[in-house]
Short mmCIF file of C-alpha atoms and ligand atoms in Angstrom, two decimals:
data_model
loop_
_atom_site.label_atom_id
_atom_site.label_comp_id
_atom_site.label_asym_id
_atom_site.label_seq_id
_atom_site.Cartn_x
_atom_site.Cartn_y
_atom_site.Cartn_z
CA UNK A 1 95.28 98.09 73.78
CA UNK A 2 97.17 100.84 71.68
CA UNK A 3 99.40 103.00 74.25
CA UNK A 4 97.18 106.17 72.52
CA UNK A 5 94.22 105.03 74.40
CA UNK A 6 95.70 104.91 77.66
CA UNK A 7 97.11 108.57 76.41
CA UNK A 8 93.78 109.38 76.15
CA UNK A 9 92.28 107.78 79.05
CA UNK A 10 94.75 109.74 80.66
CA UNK A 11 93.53 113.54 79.41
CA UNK A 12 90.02 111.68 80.22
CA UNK A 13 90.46 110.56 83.68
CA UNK A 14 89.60 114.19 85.26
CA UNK A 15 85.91 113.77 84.20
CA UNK A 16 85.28 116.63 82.14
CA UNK A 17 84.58 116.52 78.23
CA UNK A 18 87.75 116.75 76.15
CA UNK A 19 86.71 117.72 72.21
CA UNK A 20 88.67 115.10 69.65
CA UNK A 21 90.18 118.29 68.22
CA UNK A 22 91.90 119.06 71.62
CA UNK A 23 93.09 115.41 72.35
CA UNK A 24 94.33 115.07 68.40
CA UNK A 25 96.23 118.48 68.88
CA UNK A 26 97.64 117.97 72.45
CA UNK A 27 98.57 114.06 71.61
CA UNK A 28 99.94 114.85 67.98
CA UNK A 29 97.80 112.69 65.45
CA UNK A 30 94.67 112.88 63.59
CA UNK A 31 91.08 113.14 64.59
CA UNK A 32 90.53 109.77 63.06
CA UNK A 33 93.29 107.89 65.25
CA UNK A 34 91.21 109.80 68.59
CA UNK A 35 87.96 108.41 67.36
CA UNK A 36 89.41 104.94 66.82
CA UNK A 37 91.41 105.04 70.37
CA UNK A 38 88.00 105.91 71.99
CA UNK A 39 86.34 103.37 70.34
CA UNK A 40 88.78 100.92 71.64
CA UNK A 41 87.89 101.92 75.45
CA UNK A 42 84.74 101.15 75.02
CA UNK A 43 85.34 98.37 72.53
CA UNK A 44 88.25 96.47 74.51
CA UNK A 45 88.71 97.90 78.19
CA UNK A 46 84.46 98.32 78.54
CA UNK A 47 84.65 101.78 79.76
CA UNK A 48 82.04 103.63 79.12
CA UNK A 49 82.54 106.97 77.13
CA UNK A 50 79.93 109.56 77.06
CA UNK A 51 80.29 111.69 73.02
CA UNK A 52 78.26 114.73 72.39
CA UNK A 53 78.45 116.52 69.57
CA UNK A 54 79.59 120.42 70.10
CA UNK A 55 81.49 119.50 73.60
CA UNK A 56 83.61 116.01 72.57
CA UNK A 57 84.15 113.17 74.66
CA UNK A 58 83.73 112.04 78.47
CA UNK A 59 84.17 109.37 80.72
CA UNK A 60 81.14 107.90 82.48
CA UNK A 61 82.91 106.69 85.26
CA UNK A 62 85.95 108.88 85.74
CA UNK A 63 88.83 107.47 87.88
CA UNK A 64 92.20 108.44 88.94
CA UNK A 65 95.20 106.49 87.75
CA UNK A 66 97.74 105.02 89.07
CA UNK A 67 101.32 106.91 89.78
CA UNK A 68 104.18 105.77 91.81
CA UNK A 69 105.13 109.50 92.84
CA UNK A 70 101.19 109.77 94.52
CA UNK A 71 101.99 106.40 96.07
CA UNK A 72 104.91 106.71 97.05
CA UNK A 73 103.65 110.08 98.57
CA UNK A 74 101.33 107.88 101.00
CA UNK A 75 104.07 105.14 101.99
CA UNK A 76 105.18 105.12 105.81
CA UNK A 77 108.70 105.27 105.91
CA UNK A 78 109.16 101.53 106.88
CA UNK A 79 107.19 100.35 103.78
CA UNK A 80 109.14 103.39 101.79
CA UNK A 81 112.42 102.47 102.42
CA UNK A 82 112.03 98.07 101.51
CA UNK A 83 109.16 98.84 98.49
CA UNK A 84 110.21 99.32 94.94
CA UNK A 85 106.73 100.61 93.53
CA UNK A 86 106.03 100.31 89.30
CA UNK A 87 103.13 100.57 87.79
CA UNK A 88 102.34 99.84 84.24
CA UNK A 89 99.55 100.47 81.65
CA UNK A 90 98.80 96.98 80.72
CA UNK A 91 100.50 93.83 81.17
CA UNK A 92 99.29 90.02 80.88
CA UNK A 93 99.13 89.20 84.65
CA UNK A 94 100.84 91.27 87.53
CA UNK A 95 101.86 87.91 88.94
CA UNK A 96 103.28 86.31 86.13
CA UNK A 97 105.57 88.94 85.47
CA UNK A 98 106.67 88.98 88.84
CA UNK A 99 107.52 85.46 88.98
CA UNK A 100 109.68 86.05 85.64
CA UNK A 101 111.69 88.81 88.19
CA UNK A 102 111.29 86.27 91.29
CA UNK A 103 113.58 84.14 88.91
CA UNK A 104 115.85 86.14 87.65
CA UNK A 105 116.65 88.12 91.12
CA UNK A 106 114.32 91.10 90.93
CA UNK A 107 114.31 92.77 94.22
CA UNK A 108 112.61 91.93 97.56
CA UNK A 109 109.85 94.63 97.57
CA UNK A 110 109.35 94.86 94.21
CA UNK A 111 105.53 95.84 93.66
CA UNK A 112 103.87 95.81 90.00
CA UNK A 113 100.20 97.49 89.86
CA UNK A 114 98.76 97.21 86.43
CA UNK A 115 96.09 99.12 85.70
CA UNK A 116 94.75 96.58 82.69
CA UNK A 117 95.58 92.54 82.81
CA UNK A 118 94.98 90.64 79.37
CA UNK A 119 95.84 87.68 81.55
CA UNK A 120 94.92 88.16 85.37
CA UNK A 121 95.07 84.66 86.78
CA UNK A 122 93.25 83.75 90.27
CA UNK A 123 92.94 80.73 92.80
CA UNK A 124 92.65 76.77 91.16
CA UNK A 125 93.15 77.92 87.23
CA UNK A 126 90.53 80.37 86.83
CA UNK A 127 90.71 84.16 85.45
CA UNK A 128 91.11 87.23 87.14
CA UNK A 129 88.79 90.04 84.81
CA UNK A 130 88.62 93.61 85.92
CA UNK A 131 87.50 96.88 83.91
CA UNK A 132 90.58 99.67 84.54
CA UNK A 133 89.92 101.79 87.33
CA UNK A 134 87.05 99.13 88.47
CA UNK A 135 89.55 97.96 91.39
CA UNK A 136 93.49 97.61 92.02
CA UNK A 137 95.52 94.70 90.73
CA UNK A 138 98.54 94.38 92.00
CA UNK A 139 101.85 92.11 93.12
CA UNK A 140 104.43 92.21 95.22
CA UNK A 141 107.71 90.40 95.15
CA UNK A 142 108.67 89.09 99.33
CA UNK A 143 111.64 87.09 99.87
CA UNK A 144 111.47 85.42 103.09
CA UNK A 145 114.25 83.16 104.94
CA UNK A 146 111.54 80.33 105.52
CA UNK A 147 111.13 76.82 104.40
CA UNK A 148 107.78 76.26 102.22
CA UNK A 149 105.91 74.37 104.68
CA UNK A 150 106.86 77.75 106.86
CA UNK A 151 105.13 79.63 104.33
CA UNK A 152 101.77 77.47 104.70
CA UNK A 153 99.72 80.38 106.56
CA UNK A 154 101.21 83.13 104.50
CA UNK A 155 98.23 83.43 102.06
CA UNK A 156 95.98 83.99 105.56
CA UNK A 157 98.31 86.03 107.27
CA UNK A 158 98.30 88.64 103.71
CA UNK A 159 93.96 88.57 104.03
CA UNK A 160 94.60 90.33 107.60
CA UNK A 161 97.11 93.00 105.91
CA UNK A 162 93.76 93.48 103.81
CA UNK A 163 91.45 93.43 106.57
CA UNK A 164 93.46 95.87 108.88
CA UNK A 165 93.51 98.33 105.88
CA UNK A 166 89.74 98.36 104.54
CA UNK A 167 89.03 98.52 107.99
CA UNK A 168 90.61 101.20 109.26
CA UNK A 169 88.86 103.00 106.23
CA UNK A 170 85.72 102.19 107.67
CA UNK A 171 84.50 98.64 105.09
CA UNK A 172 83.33 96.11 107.65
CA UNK A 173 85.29 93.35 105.75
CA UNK A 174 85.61 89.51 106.83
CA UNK A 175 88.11 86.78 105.81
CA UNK A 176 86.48 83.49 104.21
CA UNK A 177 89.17 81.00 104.55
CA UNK A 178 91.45 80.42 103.02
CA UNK A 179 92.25 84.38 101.87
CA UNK A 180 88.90 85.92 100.35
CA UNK A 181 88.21 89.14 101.22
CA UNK A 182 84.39 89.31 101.66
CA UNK A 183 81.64 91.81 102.36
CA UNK A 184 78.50 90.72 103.81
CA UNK A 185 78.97 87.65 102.30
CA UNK A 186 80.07 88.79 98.67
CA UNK A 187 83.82 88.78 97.63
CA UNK A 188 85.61 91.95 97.46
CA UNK A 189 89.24 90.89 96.79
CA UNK A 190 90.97 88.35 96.28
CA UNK A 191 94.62 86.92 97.02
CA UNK A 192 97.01 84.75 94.67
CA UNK A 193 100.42 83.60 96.46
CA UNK A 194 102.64 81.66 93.95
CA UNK A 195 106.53 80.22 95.48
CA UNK A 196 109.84 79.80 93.62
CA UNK A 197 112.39 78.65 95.26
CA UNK A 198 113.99 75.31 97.22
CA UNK A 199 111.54 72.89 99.46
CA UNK A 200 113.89 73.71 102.12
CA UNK A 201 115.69 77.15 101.33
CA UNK A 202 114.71 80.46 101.33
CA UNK A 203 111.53 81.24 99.55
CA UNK A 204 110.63 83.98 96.93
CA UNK A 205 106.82 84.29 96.92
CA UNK A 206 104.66 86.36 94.44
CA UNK A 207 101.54 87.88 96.15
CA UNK A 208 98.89 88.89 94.08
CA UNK A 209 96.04 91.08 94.75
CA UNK A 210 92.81 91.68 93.37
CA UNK A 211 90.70 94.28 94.74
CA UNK A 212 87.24 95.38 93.45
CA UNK A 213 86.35 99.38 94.29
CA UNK A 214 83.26 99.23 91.99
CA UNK A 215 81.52 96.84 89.73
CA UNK A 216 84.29 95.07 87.66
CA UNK A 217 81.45 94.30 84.52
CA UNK A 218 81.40 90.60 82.67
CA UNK A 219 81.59 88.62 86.27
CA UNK A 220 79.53 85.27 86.62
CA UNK A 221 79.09 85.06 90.31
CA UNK A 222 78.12 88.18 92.69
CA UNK A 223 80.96 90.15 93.84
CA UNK A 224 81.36 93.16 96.43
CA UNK A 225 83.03 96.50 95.80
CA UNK A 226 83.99 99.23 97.99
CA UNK A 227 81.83 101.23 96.93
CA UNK A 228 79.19 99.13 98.45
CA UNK A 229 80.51 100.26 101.58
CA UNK A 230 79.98 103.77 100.45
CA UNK A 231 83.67 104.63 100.04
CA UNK A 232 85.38 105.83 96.79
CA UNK A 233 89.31 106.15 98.04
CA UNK A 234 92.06 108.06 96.06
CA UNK A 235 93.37 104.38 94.28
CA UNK A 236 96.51 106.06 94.84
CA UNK A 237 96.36 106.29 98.47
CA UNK A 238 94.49 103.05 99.01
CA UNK A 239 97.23 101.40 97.19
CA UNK A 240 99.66 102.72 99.19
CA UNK A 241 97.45 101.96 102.55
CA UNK A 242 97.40 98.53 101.70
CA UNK A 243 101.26 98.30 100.92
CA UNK A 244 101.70 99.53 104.40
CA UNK A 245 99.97 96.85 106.03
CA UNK A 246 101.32 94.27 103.71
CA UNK A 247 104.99 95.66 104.97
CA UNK A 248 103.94 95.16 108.39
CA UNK A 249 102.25 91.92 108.58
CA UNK A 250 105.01 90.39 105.66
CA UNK A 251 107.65 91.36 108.44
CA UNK A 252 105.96 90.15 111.29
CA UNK A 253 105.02 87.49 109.39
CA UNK A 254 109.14 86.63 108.35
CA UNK A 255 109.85 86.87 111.97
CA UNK A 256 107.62 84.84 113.82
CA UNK A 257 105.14 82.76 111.05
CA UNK A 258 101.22 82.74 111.23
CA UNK A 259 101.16 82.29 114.61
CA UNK A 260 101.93 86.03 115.16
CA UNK A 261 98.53 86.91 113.14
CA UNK A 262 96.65 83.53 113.97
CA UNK A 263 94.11 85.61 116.53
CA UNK A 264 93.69 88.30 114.51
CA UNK A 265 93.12 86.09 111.60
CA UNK A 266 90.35 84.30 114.10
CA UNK A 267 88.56 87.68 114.93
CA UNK A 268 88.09 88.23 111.51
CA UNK A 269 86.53 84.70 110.36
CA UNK A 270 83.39 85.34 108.37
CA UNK A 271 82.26 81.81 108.94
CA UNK A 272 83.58 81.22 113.15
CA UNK A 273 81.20 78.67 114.74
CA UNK A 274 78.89 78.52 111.57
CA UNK A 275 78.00 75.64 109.99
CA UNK A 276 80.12 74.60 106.92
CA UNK A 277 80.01 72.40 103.93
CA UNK A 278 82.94 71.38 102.75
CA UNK A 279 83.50 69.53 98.76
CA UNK A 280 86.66 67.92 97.59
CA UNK A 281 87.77 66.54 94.30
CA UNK A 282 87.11 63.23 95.20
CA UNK A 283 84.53 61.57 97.34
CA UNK A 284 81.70 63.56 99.52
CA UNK A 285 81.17 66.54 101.05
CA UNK A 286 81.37 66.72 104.54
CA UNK A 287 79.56 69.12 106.54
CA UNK A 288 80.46 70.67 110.23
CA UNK A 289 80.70 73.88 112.46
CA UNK A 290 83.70 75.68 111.30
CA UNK A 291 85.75 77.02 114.82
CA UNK A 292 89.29 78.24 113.50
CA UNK A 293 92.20 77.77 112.28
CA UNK A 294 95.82 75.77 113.14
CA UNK A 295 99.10 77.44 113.34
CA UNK A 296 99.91 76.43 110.48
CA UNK A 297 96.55 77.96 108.90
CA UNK A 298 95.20 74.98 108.28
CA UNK A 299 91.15 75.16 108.96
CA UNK A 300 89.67 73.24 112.36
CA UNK A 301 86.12 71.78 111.49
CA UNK A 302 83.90 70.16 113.93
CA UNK A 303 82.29 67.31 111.70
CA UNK A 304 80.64 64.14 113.31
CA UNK A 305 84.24 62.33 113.69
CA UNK A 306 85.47 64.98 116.05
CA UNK A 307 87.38 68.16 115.39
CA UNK A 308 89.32 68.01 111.75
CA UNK A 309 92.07 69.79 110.23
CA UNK A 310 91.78 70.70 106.74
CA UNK A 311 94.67 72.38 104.47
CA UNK A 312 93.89 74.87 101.89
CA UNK A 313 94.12 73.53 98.31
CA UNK A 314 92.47 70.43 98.81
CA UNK A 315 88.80 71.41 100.06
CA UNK A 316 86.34 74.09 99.23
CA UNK A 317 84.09 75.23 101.76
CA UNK A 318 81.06 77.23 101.93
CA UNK A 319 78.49 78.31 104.23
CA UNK A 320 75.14 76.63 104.66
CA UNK A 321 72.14 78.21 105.08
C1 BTN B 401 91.40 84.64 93.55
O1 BTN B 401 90.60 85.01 94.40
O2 BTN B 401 91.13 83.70 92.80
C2 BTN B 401 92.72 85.36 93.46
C3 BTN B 401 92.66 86.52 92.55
C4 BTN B 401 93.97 87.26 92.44
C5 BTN B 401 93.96 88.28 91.34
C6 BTN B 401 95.22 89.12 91.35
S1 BTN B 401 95.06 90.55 90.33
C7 BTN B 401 96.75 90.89 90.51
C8 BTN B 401 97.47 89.55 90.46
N1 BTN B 401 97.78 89.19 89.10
C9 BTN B 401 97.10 88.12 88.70
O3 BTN B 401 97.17 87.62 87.56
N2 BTN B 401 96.34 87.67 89.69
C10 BTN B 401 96.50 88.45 90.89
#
């Protein structure tokens, strides 16, 4: 994407028409570079742009965008003074740049919000898509004094950061283990934790959100939005809402593991005492009454054999009917 359209999404985002004369003079080129940046929002970013002749161009869907000041406005002071906030037009994948910093000593705190990914990445190798303004994408850089297997209920313990925040807003969100955010049963955001670091030193971990507020387009399986709850937040805010719970259960978290978070994890288990199926790479699915989860977040299935412990990464599981 040329940095003129994101000029111009940027005289666009208050909703109101904007005439290709007015963007070409405040923005300093030609009427012809406008028309070609506007094309490319719809073209590239799938934004839809309403053009009438006489009045110029607006946005179908108008959003606000992203700006540390505004976030940083909405920050408690405890999640002010450890978070380094940036935000950036467009980058390939929130996450991978912050591992490139989680590598080269970038700062504990450090958050990146994008508001475009050419490269979003989620859970087991697939892609992250989102139209801009359709959600938040984010990542934030934690450095924690734990071993790795200490870090094994992190990516459970960040869903309830999540949870406590869309919450308190008033979305009646669930976890599905291991970290989706869901809505009725539909996904509304989702979490990518990725370590650097020494199997038995202090860990730097890259946690990386996903987080739909409407419809994010081209998506091949259903997905909830926050909007389907019937709230449309200031991103802004919400951003900064979520930060603050992240500070406070990544703290918590540091100090005393999962197990600090392990009941309120429990009390927000879409699938508690429902049956399960669960599929692996290899061999059959096995199929129980999901109950809860381990200290170390591992999940505790009643199958036919007894009560089982399963760890994230090597089992999907899904409801059954
Ligand atoms: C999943 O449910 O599969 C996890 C999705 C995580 C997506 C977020 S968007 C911000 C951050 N950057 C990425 O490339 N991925 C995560």
């Amino acid at each position: 994407m040329s940095p003129l359209s994101f000029d111009i999404l940027a005289l666009l985002a208050d909703g109101r028409f904007h005439s290709g004369e007015a963007m070409a003079k405040a923005l300093g080129c030609s009427r012809t570079l406008i028309w070609q940046a506007v094309k490319e929002l719809g073209d590239d970013m799938g934004l839809e742009v309403f053009s009438v002749r006489g009045q110029g161009y607006r946005l179908a869907e108008p959003f606000e965008l992203l700006d540390v000041a505004a976030v940083r406005q909405h920050l408690s002071p405890a999640a002010g003074e450890t978070l380094t906030v940036a935000v950036a037009n467009q980058v390939d994948s929130t996450n991978t740049q912050l591992m490139q910093r989680a590598n080269g000593g970038g700062l504990h705190g450090l958050v990146l919000a994008a508001e475009m990914q050419s490269a979003g990445r989620g859970r087991l190798g697939r892609r992250w898509t989102m139209r801009p303004g359709a959600g938040l994408t984010f990542s934030v850089l934690w450095r924690f004094e734990l071993t790795m297997s200490e870090l094994s209920g992190l990516s459970l313990a960040v869903g309830v950061a999540l949870a406590r925040c869309l919450r308190r807003m008033g979305a009646p969100v669930t976890l599905k283990w291991p970290n989706d955010v869901l809505l009725g049963e539909a996904k509304m955001a989702g979490i990518l934790i990725e370590l650097s670091g020494e199997a038995n030193g202090p860990a730097s971990v890259v946690i990386g959100i996903g987080l739909n507020l409407s419809q994010p387009g081209a998506i091949d399986q259903p997905v909830a939005c926050l909007a389907d709850a019937g709230l449309r937040p200031s991103r802004n805010a919400l951003l900064a809402g979520l930060l603050n719970d992240l500070h406070d259960v990544l703290t918590c978290f540091g100090q005393r593991g999962f197990d600090g978070l392990r009941e309120e994890w429990s009390d927000l288990f879409a699938h508690r005492d429902c049956p399960v199926v669960m599929t692996f790479s290899h061999g059959e699915p096995v199929n129980g009454i999901a109950r809860g989860v381990a200290a170390s977040g591992a999940l505790q299935v009643e199958t036919a054999r007894g009560l089982e412990t399963f760890h994230a990464g090597e089992v999907s599981v899904r409801r059954v009917a």
